Coordinates of C-alpha atoms in Angstrom, one line a residue:
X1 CA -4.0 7.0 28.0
X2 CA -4.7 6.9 24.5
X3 CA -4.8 10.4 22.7
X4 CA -7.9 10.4 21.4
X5 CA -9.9 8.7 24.1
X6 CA -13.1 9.5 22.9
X7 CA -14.7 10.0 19.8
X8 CA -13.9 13.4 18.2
X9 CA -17.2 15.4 17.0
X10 CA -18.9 14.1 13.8
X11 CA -16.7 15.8 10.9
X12 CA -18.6 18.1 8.7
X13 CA -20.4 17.2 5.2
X14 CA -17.6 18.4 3.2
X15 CA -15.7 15.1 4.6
X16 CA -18.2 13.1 2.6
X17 CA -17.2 14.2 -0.8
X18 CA -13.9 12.2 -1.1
X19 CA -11.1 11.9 -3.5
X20 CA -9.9 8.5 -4.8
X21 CA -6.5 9.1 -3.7
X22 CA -8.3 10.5 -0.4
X23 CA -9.6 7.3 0.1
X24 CA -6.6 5.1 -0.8
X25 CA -4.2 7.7 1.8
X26 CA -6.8 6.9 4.4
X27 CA -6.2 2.7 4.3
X28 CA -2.3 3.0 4.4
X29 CA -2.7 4.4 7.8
X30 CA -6.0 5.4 8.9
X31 CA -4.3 6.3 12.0
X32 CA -1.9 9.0 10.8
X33 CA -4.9 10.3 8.7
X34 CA -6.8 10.8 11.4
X35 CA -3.8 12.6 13.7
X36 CA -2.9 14.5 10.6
X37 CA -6.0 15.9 8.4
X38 CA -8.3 16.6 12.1
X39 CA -5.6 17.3 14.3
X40 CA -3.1 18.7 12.4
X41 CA -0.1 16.9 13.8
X42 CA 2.7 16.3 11.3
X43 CA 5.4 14.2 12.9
X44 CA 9.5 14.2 11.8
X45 CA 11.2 11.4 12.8
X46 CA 13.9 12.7 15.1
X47 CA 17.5 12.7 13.1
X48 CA 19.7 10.0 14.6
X49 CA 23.3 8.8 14.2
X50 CA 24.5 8.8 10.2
X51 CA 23.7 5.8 9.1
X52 CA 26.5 3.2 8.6
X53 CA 26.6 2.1 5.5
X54 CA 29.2 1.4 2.8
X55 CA 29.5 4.8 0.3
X56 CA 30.4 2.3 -2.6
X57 CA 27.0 0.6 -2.3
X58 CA 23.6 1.4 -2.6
X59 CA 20.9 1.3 -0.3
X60 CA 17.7 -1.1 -0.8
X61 CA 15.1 1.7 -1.6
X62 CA 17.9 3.5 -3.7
X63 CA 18.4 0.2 -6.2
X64 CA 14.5 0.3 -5.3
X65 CA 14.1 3.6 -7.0
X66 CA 16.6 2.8 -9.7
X67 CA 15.2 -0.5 -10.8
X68 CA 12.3 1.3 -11.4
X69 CA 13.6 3.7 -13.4
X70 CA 15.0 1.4 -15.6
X71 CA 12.3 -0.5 -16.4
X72 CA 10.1 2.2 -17.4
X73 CA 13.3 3.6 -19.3
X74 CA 14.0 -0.7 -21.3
X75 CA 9.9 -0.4 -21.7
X76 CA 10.4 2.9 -23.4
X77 CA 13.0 1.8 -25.5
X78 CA 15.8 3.7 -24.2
X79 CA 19.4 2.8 -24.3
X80 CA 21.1 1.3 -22.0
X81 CA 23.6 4.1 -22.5
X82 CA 21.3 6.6 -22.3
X83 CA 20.1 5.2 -19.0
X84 CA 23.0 5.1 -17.0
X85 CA 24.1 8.7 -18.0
X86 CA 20.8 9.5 -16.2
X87 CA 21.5 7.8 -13.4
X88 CA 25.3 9.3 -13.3
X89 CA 23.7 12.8 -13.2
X90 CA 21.3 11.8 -10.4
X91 CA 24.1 11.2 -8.2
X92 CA 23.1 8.3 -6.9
X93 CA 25.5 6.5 -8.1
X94 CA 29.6 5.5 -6.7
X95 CA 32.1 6.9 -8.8
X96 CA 33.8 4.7 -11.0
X97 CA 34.1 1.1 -11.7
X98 CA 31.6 0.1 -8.6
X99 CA 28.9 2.7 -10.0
X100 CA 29.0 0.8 -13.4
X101 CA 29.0 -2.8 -11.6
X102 CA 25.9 -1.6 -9.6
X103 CA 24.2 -0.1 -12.4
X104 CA 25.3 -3.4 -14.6
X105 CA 23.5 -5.3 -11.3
X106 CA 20.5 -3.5 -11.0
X107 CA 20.2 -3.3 -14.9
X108 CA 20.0 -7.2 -15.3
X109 CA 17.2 -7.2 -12.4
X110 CA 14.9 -4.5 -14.9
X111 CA 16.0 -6.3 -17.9
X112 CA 14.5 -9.8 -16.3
X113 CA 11.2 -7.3 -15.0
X114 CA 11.0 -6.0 -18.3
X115 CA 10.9 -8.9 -20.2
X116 CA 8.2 -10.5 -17.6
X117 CA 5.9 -7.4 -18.6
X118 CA 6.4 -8.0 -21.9
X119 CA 5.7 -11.3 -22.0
X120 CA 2.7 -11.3 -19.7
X121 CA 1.4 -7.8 -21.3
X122 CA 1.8 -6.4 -18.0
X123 CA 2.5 -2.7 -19.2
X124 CA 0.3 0.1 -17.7
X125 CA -2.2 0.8 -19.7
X126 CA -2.3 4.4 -21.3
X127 CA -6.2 4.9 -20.7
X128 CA -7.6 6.7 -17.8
X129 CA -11.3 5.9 -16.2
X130 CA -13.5 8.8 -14.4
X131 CA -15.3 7.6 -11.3
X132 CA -18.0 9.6 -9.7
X133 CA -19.2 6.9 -7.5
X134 CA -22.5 8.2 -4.7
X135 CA -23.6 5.5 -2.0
X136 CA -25.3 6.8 1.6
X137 CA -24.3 10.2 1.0
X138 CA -20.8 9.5 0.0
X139 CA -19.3 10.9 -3.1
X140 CA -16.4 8.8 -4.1
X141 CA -14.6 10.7 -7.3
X142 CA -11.3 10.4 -8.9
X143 CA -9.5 9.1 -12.2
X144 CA -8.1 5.7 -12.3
X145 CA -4.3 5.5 -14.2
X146 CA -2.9 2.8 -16.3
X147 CA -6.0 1.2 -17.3
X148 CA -5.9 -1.2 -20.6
X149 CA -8.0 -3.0 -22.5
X150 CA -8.2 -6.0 -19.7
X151 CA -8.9 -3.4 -16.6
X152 CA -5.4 -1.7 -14.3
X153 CA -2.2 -3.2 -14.9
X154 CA 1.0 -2.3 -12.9
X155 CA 4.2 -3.4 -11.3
X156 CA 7.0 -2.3 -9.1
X157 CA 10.5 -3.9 -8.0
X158 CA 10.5 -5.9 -4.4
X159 CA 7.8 -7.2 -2.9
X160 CA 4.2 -5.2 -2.3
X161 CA 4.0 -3.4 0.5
X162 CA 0.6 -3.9 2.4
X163 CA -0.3 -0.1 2.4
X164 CA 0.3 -0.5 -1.7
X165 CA -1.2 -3.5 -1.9
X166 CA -4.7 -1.8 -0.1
X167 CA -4.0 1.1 -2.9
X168 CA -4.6 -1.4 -5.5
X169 CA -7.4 -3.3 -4.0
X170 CA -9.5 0.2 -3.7
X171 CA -8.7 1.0 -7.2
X172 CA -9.5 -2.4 -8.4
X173 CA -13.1 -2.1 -6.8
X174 CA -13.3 1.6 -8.6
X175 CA -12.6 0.5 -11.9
X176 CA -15.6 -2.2 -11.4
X177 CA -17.8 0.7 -10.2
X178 CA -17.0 2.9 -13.0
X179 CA -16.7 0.2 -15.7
X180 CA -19.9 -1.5 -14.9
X181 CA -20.4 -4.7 -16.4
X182 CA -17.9 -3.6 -19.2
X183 CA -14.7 -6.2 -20.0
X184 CA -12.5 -4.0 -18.6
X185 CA -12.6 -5.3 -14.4
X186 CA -9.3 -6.9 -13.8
X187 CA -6.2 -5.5 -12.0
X188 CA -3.2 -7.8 -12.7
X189 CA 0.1 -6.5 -10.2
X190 CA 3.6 -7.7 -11.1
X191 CA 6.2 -8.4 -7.9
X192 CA 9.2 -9.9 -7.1
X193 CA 7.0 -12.5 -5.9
X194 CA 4.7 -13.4 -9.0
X195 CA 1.3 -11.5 -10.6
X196 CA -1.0 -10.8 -8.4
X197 CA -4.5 -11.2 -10.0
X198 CA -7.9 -9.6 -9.0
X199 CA -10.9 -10.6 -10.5
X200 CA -13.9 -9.3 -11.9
X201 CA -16.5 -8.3 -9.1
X202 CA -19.9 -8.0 -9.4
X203 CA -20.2 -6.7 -5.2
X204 CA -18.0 -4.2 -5.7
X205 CA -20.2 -1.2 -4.8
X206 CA -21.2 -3.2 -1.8
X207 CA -17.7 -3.5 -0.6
X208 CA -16.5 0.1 -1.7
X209 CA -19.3 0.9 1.2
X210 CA -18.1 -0.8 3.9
X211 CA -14.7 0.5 2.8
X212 CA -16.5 4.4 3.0
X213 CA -18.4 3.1 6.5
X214 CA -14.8 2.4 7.9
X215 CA -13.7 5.3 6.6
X216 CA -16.6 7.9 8.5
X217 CA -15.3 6.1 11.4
X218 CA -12.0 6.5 11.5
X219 CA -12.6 10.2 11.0
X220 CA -13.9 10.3 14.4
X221 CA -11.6 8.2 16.3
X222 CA -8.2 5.8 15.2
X223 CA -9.7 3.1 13.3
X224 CA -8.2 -0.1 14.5
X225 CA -6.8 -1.0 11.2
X226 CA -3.1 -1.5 11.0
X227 CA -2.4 -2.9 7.7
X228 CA 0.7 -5.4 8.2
X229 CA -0.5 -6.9 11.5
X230 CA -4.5 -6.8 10.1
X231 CA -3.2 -8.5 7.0
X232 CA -1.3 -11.2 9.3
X233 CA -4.4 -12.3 11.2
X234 CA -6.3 -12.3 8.5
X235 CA -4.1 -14.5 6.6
X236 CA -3.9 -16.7 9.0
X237 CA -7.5 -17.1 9.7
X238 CA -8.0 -17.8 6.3
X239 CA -5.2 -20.7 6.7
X240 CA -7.9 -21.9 9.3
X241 CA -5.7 -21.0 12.0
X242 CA -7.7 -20.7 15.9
X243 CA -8.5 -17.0 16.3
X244 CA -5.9 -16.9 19.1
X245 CA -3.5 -18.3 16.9
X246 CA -3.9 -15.7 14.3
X247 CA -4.1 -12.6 16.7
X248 CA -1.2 -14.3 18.9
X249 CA 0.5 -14.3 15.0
X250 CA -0.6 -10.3 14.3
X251 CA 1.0 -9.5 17.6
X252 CA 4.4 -11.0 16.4
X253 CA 3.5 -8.6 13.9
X254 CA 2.7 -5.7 16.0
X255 CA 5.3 -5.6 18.6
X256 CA 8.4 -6.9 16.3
X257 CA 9.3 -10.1 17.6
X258 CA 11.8 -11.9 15.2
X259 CA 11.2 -8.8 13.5
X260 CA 13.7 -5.9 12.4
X261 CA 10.8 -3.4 12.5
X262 CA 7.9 -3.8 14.4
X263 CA 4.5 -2.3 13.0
X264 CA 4.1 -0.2 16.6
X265 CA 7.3 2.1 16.0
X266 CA 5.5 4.1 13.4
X267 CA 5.3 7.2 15.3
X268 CA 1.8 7.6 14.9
X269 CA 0.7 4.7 16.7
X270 CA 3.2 5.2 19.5
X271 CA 1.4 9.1 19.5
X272 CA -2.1 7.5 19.4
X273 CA -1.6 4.3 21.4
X274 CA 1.4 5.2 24.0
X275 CA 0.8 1.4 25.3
X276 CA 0.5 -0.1 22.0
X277 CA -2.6 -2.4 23.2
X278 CA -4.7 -2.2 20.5
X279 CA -4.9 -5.6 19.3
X280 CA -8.9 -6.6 20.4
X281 CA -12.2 -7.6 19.0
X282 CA -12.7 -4.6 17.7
X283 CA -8.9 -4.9 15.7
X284 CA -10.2 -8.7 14.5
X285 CA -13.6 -7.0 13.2
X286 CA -12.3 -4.7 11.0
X287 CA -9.5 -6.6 10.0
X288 CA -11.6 -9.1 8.5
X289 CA -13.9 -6.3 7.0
X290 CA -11.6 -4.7 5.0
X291 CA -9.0 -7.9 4.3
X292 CA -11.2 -10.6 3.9
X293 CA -13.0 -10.0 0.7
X294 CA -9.5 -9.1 -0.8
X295 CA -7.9 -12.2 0.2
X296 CA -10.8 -14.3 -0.8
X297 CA -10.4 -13.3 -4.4
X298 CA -6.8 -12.5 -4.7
X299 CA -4.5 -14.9 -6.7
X300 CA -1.3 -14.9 -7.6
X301 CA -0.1 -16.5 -10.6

């Protein structure tokens, strides 16, 4: 049985008065928002073996973390020097020469990220934008970072993750609330897989309210939104796949086949959904409500 097998009681008023990072925490898992902010259940992931893993190398979200760091550091205008004293004090580093073939490694991949914001004048803008946005009793408020003079620019080593990629569409359709009609509309994302490009929108209250609709609902009960598998049908309905086709893709997606990591084994889902079958009409509906207008007007260039 699923935990929450009926709909919880109708949340009080103070729930419609919502912070933009409220909002944005919501859509990278509605369900551990739900389990978490109502319920109060915080979940550790139980400690397993040490992981295996060669000391004289770094770990994927380590050179994440570091790559990142040293862009912002080459945008900056730091020394290269300068740069890798900081990342010797952090630790993170191996001793010796593999710490300064690493470094030299990740260094080249920020230098070529560097350059590509540069060049495509992709550097976060130093502005900030005030939204106090009011629709059916919501009260959508919050202050939009890194806006410049052509709307939000941004970036980040590797590729997007969904749950990021839903941060930036939300903020996108803020800074076209807030800025009106004004130039300043367009959210441009650097990748490792290109610029992602998000237009002007002249609907974007309309959509920020089914986004805040979605949101009362999930308050209630888990909102059957779960952004990697909703993205994957979505996408593939949009490639005119059969409906089947593109849920029988989502639950590739969902269960981990051909997969390292299925979507399922967050521990919130297995909590909320001990048999994991969530994937129904209900799933396709709001899959299509939330990722559809984004995928319709997203580009990447």
């Amino acid at each position: 049985m699923d935990l929450v097998p009926r709909p919880l009681s109708e949340p009080g008023q103070e729930w419609r008065h919502i912070g933009l990072e409220q909002l944005v925490e919501f859509y990278a898992n509605p369900t551990r928002f739900l389990l978490r902010r109502r319920l109060g259940v915080l979940l550790e992931r139980e400690a397993g073996p040490l992981e295996a893993r060669d000391p004289f190398d770094l770990h994927r979200f380590e050179a994440s973390d570091v790559c990142m760091r040293l862009i912002q550091g080459e945008l900056s205008g730091v020394s290269e020097t300068e740069l890798y004293r900081k990342e010797r004090a952090r630790g993170g580093l191996p001793h010796g020469a593999r710490g300064e073939q690493l470094f030299g490694e990740v260094r080249r991949r920020a230098d070529r990220f560097a350059g590509i914001i540069r060049t495509a004048g992709l550097k976060p803008g130093e502005a900030t934008t005030d939204l106090d946005f009011t629709c059916n009793g919501f009260r959508l408020i919050g202050r939009i970072e890194g806006v410049g003079p052509k709307g939000i620019t941004g970036f980040g080593p590797g590729r997007l993750p969904v749950s990021r990629l839903l941060g930036v569409w939300i903020r996108h359709l803020a800074v076209n609330v807030a800025e009106g009609q004004g130039a300043a509309r367009e959210t441009r994302w650097l990748d490792e897989d290109g610029v992602i490009r998000l237009p002007p929108l002249d609907n974007a209250a309309e959509l920020l309210r089914g986004l805040l609709h979605l949101y009362w609902e999930g308050l209630a009960s888990p909102l059957r939104l779960f952004p990697r598998s909703s993205l994957e049908y979505q996408k593939r309905l949009q490639e005119s796949q059969t409906p089947d086709k593109a849920l029988a893709s989502a639950w590739r997606v969902w269960a981990g086949e051909f997969q390292f990591r299925s979507e399922f084994q967050d521990p919130y889902y297995q909590l909320a959904f001990p048999g994991g079958d969530v994937l129904d009409e209900v799933f396709e509906q709001v899959s299509t409500a939330v990722f559809g207008p984004l995928l319709e007007v997203m580009e990447r260039i």
